[in-house]
mmCIF file of N, CA and C in Angstrom:
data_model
loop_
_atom_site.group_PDB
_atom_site.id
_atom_site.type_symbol
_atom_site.label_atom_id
_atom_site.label_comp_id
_atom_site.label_asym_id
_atom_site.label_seq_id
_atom_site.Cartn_x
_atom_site.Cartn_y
_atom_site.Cartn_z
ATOM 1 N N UNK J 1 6.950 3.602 6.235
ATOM 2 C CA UNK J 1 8.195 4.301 6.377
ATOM 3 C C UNK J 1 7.928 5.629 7.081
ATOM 4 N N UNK J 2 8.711 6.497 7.961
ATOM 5 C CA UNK J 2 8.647 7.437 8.540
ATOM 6 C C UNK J 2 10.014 7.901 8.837
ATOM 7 N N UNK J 3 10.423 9.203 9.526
ATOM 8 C CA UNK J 3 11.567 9.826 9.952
ATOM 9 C C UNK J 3 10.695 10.461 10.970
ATOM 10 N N UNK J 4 10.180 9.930 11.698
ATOM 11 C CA UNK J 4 10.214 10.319 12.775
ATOM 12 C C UNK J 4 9.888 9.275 13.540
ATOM 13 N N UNK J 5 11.257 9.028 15.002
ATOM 14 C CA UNK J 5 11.566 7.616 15.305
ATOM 15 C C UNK J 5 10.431 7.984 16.640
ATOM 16 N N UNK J 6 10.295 8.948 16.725
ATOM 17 C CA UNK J 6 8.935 8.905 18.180
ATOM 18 C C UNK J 6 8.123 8.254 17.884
ATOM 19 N N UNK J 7 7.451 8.018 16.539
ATOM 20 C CA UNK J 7 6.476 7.219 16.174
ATOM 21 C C UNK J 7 6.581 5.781 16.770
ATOM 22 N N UNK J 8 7.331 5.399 16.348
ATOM 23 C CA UNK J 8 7.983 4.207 16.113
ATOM 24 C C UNK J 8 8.202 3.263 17.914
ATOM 25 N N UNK J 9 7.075 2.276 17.927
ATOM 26 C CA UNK J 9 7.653 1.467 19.418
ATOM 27 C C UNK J 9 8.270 0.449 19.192
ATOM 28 N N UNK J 10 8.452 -0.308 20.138
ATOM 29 C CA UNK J 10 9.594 -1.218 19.863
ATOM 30 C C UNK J 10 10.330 -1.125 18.825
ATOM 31 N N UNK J 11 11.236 0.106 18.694
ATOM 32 C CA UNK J 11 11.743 0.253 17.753
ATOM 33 C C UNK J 11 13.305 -0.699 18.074
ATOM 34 N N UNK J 12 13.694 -0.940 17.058
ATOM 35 C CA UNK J 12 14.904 -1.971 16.900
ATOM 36 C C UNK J 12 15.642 -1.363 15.497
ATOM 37 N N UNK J 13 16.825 -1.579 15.944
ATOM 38 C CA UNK J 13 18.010 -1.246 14.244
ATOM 39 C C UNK J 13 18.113 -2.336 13.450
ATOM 40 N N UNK J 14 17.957 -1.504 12.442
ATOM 41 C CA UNK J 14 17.737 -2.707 11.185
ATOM 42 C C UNK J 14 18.502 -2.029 10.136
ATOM 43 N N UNK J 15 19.362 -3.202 9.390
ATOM 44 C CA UNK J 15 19.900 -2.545 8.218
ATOM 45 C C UNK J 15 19.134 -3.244 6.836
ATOM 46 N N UNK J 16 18.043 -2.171 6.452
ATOM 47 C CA UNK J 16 17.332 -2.411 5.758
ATOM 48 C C UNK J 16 17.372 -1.851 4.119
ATOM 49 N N UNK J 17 19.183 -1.507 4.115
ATOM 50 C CA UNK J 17 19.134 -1.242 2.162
ATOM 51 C C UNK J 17 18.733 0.402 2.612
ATOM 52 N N UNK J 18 18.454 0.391 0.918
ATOM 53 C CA UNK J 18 18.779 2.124 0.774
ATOM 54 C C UNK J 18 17.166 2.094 -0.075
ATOM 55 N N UNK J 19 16.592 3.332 0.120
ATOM 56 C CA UNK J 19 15.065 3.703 -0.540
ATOM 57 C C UNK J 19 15.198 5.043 -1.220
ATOM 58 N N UNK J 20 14.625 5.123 -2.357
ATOM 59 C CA UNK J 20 14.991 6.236 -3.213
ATOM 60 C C UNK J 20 13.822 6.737 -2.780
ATOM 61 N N UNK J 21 14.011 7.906 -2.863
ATOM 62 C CA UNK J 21 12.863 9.113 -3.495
ATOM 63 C C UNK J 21 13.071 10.179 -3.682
ATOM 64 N N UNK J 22 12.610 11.053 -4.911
ATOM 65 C CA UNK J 22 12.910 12.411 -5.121
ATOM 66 C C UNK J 22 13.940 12.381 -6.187
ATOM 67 N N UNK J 23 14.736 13.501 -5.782
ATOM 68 C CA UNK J 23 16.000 13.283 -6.311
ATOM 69 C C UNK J 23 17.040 12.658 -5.687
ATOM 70 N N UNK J 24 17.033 12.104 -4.506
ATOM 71 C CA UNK J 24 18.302 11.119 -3.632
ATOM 72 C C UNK J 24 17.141 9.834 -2.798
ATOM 73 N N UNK J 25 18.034 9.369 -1.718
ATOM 74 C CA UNK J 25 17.689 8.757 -1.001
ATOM 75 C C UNK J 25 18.384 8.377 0.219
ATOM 76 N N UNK J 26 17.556 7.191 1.245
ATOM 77 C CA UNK J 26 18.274 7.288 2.011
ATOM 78 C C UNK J 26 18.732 5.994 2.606
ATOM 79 N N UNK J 27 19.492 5.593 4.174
ATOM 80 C CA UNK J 27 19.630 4.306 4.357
ATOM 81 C C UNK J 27 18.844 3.961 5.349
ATOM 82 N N UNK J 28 17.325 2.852 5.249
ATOM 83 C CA UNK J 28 16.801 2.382 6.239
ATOM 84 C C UNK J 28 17.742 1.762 7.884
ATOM 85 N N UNK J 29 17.308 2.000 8.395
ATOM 86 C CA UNK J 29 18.565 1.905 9.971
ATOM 87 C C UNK J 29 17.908 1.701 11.243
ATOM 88 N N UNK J 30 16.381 1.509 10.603
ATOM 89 C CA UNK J 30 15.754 0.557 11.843
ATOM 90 C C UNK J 30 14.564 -0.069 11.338
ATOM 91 N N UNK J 31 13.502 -0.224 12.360
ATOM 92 C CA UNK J 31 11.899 -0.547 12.194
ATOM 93 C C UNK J 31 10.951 -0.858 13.578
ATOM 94 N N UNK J 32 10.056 -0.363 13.745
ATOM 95 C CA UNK J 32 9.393 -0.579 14.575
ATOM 96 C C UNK J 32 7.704 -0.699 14.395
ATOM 97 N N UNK J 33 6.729 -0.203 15.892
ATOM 98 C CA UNK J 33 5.328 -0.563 15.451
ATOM 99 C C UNK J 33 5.087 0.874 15.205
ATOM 100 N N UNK J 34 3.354 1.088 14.406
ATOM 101 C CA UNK J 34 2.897 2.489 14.920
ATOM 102 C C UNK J 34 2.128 1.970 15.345
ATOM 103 N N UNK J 35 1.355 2.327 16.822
ATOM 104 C CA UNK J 35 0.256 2.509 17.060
ATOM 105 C C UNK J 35 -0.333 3.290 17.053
ATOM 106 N N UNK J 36 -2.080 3.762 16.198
ATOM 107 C CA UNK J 36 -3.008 5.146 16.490
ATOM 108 C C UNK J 36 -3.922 4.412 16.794
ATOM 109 N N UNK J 37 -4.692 4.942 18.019
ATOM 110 C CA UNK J 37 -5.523 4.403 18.362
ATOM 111 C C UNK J 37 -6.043 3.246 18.141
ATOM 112 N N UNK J 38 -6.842 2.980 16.996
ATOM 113 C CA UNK J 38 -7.436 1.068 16.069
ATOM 114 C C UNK J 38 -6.424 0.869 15.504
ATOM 115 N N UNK J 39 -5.897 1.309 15.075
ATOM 116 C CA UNK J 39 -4.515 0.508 13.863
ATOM 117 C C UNK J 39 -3.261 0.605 14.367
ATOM 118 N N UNK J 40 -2.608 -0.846 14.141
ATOM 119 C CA UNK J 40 -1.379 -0.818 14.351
ATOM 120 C C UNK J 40 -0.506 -1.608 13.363
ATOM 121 N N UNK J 41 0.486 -1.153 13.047
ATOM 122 C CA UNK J 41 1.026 -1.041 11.957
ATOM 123 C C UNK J 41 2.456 -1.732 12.277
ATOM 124 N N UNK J 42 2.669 -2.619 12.153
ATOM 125 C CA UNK J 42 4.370 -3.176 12.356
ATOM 126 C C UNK J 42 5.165 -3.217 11.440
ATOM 127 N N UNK J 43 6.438 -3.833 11.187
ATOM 128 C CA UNK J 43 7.647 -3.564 10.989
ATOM 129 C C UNK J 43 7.746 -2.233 9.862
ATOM 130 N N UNK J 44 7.822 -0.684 10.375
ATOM 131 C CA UNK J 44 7.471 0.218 9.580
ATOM 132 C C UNK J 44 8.842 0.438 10.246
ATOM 133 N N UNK J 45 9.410 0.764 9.075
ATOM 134 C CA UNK J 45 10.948 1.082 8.636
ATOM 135 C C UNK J 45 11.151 2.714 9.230
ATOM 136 N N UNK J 46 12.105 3.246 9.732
ATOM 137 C CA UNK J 46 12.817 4.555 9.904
ATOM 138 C C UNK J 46 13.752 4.716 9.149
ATOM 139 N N UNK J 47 13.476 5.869 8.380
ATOM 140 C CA UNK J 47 14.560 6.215 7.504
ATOM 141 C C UNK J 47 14.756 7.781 7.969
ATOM 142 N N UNK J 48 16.279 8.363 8.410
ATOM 143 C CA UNK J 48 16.365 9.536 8.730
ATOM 144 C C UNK J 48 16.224 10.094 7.659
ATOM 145 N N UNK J 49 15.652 11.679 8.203
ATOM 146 C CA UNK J 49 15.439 12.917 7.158
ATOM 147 C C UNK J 49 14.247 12.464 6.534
ATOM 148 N N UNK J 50 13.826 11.458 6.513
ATOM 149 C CA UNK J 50 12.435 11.179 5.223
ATOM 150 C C UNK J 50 10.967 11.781 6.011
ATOM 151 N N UNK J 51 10.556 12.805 5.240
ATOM 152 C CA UNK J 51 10.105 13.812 5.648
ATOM 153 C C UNK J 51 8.704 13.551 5.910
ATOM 154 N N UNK J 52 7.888 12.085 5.519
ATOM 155 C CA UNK J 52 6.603 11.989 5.377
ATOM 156 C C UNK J 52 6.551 10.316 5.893
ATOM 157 N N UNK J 53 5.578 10.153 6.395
ATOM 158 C CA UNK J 53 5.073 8.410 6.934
ATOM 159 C C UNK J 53 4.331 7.945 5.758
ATOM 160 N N UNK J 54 4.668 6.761 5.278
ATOM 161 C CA UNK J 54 4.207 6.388 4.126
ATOM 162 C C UNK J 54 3.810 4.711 4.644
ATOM 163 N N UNK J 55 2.588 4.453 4.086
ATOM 164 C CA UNK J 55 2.675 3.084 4.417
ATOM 165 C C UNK J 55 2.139 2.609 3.000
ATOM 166 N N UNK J 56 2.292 1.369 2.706
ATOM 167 C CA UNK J 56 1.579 0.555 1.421
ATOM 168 C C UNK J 56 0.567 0.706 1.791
ATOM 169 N N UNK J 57 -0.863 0.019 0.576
ATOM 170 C CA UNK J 57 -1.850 -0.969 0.469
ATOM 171 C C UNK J 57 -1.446 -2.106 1.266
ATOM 172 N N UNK J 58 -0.625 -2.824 0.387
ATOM 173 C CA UNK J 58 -0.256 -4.166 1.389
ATOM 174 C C UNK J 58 -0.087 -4.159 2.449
ATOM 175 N N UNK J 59 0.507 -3.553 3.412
ATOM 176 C CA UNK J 59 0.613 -3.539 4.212
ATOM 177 C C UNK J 59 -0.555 -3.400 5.172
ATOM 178 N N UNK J 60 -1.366 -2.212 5.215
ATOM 179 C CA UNK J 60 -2.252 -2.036 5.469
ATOM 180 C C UNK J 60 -3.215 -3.374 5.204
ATOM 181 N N UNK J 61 -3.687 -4.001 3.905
ATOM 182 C CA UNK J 61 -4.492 -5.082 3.899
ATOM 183 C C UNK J 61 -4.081 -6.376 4.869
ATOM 184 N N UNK J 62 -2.587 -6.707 5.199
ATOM 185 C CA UNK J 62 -1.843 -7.576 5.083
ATOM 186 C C UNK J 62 -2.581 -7.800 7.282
ATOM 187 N N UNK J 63 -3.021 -6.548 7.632
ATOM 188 C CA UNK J 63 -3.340 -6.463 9.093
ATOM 189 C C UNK J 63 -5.198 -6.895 8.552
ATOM 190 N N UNK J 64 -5.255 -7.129 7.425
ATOM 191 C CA UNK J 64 -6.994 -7.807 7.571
ATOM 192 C C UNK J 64 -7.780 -6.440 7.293
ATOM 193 N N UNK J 65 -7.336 -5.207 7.260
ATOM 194 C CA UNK J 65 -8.114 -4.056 6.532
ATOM 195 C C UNK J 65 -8.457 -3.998 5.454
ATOM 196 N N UNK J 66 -9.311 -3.639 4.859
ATOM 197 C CA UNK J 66 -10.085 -2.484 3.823
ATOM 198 C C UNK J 66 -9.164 -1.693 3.542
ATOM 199 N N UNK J 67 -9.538 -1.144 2.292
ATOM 200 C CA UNK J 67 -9.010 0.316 2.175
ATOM 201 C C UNK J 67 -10.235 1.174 0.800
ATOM 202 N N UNK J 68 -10.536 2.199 1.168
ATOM 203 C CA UNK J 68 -11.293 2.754 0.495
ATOM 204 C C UNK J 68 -10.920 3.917 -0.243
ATOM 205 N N UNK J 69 -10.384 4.451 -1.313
ATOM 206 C CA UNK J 69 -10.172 5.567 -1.632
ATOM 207 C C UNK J 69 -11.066 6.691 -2.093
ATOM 208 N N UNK J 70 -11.265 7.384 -1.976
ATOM 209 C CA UNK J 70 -12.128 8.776 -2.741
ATOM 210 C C UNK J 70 -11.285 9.812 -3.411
ATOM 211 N N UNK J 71 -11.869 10.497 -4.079
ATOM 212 C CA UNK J 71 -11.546 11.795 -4.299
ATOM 213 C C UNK J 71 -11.102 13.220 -3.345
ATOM 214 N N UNK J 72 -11.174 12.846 -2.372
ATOM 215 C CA UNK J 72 -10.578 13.207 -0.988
ATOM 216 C C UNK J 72 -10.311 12.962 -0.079
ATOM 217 N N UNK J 73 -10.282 11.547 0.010
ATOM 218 C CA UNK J 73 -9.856 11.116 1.102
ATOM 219 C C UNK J 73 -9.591 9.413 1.139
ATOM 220 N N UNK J 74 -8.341 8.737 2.123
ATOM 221 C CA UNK J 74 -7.895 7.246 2.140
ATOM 222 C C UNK J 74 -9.119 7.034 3.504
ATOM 223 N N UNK J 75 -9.987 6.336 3.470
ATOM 224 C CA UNK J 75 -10.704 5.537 4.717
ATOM 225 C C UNK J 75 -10.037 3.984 4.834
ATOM 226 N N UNK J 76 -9.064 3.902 6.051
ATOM 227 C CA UNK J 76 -9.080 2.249 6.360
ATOM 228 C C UNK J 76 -10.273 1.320 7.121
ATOM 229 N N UNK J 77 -10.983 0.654 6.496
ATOM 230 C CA UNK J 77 -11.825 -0.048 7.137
ATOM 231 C C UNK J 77 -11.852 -1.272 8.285
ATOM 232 N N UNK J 78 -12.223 -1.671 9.402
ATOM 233 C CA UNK J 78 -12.525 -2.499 10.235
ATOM 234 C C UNK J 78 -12.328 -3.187 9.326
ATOM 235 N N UNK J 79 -11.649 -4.679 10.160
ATOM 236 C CA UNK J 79 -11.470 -6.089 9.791
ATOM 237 C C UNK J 79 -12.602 -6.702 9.315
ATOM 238 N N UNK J 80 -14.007 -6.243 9.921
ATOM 239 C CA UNK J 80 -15.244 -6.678 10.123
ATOM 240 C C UNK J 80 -15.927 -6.301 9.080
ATOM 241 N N UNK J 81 -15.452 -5.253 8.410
ATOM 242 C CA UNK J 81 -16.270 -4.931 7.113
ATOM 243 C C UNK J 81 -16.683 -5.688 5.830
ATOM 244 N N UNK J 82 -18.490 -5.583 5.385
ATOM 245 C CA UNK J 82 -17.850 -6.483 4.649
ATOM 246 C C UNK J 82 -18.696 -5.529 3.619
ATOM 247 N N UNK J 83 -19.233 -5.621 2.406
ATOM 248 C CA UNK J 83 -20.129 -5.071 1.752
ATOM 249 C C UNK J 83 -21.393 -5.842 1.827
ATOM 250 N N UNK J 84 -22.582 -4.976 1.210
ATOM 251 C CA UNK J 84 -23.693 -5.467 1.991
ATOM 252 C C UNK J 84 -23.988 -6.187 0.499
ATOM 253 N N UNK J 85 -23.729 -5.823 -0.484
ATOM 254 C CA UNK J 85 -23.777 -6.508 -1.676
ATOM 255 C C UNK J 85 -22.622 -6.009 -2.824
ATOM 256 N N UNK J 86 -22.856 -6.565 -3.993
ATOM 257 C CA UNK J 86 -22.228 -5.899 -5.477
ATOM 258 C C UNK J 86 -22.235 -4.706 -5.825
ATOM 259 N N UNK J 87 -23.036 -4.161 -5.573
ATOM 260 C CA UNK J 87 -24.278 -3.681 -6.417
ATOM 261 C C UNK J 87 -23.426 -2.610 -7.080
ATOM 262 N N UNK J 88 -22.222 -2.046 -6.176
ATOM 263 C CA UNK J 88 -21.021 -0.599 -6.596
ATOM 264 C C UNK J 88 -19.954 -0.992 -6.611
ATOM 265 N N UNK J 89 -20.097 -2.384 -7.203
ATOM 266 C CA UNK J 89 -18.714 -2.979 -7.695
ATOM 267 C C UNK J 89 -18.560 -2.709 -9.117
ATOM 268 N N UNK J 90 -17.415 -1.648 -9.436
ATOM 269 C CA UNK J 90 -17.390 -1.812 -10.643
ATOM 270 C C UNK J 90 -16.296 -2.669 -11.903
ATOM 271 N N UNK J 91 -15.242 -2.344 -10.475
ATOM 272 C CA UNK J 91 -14.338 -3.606 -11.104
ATOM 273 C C UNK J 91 -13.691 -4.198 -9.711
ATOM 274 N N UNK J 92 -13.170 -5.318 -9.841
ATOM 275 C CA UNK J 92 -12.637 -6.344 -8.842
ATOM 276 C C UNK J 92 -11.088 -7.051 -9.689
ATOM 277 N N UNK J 93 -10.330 -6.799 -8.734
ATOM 278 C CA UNK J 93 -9.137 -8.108 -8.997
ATOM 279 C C UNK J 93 -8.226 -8.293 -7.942
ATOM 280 N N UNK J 94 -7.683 -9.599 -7.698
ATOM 281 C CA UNK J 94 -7.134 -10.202 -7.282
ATOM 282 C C UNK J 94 -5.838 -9.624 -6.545
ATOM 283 N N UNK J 95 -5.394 -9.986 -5.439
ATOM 284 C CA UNK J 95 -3.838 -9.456 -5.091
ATOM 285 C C UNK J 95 -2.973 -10.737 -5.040
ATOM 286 N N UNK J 96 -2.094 -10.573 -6.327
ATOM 287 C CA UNK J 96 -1.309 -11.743 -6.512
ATOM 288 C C UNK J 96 -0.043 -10.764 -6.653
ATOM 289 N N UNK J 97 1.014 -12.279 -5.926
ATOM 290 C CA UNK J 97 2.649 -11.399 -5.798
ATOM 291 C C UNK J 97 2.324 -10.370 -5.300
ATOM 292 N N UNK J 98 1.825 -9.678 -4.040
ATOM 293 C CA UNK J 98 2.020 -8.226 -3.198
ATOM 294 C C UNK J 98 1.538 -7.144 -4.726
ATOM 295 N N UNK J 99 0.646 -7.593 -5.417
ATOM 296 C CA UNK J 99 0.629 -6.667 -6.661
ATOM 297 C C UNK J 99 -1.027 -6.835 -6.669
ATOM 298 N N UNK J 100 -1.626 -6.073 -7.424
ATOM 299 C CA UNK J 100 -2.904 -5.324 -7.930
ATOM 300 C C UNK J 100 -2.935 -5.636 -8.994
ATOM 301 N N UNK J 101 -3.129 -6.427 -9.945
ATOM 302 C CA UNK J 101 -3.268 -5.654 -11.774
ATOM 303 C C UNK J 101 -4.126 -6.536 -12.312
ATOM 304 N N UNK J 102 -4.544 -5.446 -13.250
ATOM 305 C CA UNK J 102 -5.524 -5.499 -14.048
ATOM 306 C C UNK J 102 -5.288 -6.417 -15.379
ATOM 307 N N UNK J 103 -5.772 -7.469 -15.899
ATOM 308 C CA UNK J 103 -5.738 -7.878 -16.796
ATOM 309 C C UNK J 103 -6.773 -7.621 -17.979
ATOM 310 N N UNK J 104 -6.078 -6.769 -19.266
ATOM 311 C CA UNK J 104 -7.381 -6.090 -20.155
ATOM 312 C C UNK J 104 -7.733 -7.259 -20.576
ATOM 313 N N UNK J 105 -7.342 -8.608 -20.777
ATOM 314 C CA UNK J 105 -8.628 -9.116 -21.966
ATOM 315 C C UNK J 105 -9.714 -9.906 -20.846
ATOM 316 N N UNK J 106 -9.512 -9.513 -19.867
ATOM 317 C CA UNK J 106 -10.830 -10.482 -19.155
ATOM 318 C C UNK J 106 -11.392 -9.131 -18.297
ATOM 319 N N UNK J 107 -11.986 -7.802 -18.212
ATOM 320 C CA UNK J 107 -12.516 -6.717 -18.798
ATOM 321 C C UNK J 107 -13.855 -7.194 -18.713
ATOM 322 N N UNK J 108 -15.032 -7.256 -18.117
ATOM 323 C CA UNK J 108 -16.137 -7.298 -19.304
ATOM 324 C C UNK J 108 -16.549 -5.289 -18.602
ATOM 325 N N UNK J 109 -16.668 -4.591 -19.446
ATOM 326 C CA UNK J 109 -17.229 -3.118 -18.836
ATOM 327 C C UNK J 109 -18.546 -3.029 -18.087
ATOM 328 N N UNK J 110 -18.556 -2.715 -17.139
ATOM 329 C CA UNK J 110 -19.986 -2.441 -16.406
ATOM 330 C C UNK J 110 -20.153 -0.816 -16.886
ATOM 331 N N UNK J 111 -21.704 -0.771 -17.489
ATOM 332 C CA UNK J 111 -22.114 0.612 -18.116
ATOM 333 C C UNK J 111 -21.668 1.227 -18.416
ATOM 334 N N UNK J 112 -20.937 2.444 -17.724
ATOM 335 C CA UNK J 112 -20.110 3.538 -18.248
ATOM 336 C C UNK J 112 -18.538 3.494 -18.129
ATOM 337 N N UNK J 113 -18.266 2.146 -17.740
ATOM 338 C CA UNK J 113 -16.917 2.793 -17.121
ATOM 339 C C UNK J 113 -15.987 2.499 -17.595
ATOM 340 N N UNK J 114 -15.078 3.653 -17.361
ATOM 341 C CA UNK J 114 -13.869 3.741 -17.998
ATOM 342 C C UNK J 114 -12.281 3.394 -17.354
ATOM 343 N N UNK J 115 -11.757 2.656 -17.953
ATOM 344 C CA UNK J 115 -10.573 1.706 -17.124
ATOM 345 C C UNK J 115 -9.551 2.137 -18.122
ATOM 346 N N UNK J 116 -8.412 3.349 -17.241
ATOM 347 C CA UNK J 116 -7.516 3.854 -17.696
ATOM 348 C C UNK J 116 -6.445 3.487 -16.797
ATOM 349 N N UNK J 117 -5.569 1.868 -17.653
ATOM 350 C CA UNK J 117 -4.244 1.203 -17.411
ATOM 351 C C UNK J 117 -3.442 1.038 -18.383
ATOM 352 N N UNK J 118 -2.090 0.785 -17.970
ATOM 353 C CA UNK J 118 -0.796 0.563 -18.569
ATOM 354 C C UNK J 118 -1.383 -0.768 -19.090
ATOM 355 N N UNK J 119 -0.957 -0.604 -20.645
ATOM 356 C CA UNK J 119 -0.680 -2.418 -21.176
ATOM 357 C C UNK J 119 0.859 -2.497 -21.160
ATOM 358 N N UNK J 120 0.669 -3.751 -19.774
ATOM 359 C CA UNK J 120 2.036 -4.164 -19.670
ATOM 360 C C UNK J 120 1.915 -5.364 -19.287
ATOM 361 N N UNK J 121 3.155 -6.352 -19.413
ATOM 362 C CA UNK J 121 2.751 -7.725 -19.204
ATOM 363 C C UNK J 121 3.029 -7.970 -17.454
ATOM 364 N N UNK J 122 2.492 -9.300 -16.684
ATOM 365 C CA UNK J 122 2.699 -9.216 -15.352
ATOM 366 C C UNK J 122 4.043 -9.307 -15.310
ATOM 367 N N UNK J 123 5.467 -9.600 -15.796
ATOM 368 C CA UNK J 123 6.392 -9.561 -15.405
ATOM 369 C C UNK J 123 6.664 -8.089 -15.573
ATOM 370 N N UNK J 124 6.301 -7.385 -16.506
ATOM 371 C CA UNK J 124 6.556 -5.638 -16.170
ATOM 372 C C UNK J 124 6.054 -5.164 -15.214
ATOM 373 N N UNK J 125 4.956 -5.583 -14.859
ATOM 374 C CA UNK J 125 4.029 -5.152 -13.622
ATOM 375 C C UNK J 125 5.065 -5.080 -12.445
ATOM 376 N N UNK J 126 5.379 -6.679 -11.924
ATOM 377 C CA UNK J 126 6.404 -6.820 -10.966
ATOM 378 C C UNK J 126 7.834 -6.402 -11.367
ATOM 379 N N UNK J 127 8.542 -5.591 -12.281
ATOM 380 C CA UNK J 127 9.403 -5.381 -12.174
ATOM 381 C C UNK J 127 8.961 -3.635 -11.906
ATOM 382 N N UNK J 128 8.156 -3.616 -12.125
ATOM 383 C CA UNK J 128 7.479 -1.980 -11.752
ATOM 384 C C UNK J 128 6.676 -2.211 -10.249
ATOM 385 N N UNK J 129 6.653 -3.045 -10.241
ATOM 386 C CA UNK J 129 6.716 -3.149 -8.223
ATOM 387 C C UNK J 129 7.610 -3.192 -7.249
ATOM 388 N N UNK J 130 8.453 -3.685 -8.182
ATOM 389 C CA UNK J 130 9.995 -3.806 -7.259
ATOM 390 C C UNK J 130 10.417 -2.727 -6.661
ATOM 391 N N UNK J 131 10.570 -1.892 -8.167
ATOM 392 C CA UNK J 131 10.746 -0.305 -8.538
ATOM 393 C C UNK J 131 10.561 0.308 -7.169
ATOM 394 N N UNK J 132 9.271 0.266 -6.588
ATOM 395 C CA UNK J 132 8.569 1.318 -6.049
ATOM 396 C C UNK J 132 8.961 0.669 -4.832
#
C-alpha cells in the first residue's frame, strides 16, 4: 500500500474497499507495480493521504523472497538464497492460509529459547488476519 501514486507503474483504478488505520481510514482507488531496482512488487494498492508504503510478508514471499528480520533492520533476500545449514534455526513453521502461526503443543524448545505467543485457536488466528 502507498499514497504516493509516482511510485506506482502501470498504475490502473481499482475499487478496492476501504483500509483502516489509526484512528480513520481510507478508500483504496487503484493499484499498480513498484519497481526498486531487484524487487518488484505488483498489485500494490494506492490509497490517498496514506502517509507510509507498506507491504506484507506475503507478499513479499509470494515474489519467491526471503525475508530476514533483526533488531534493526528488514533484509529481503534473493530468490536464490538458501541456508547453508540448520544450525540457527531456532524455530520453523509453515505458511498456511496467507498466515504464520505457531502451534504451542508441537514446540519442542531448542536451548534457551523463549517463544512469546498468543494462545489462540487457528480460526482466531485467521480472523485476526483478516483484521489486519
Amino acid at each position: 500500500m502507498t499514497g504516493n501514486i509516482s511510485y506506482l507503474t502501470d498504475y490502473e483504478p481499482f475499487d478496492g474497499g476501504y483500509v483502516s488505520f489509526g484512528q480513520g481510514g481510507c478508500k483504496i482507488t487503484g493499484k499498480g507495480t513498484i519497481k526498486t531496482g531487484k524487487v518488484e512488487f505488483e498489485n500494490v494498492y494506492f490509497v490517498k493521504d496514506y502517509k507510509y508504503n507498506l507491504f506484507s510478508v506475503s507478499q513479499i514471499c509470494d515474489n519467491k523472497n526471503s525475508i530476514l528480520f533483526t533488531d534493526s533492520e528488514c533484509i529481503v533476500l534473493g530468490q536464490n538464497f538458501k541456508l547453508s545449514d540448520d544450525a540457527n534455526v531456532l524455530l520453523r513453521t509453515p505458511r498456511q492460509h496467507n498466515m504464520y502461526s505457531i502451534d504451542l503443543n508441537n514446540i519442542v524448545p531448542h536451548k534457551d529459547l523463549t517463544c512469546l505467543v498468543v494462545k489462540a485457536s487457528a480460526e482466531e488466528c485467521m480472523q485476526w488476519n483478516r483484521r489486519l
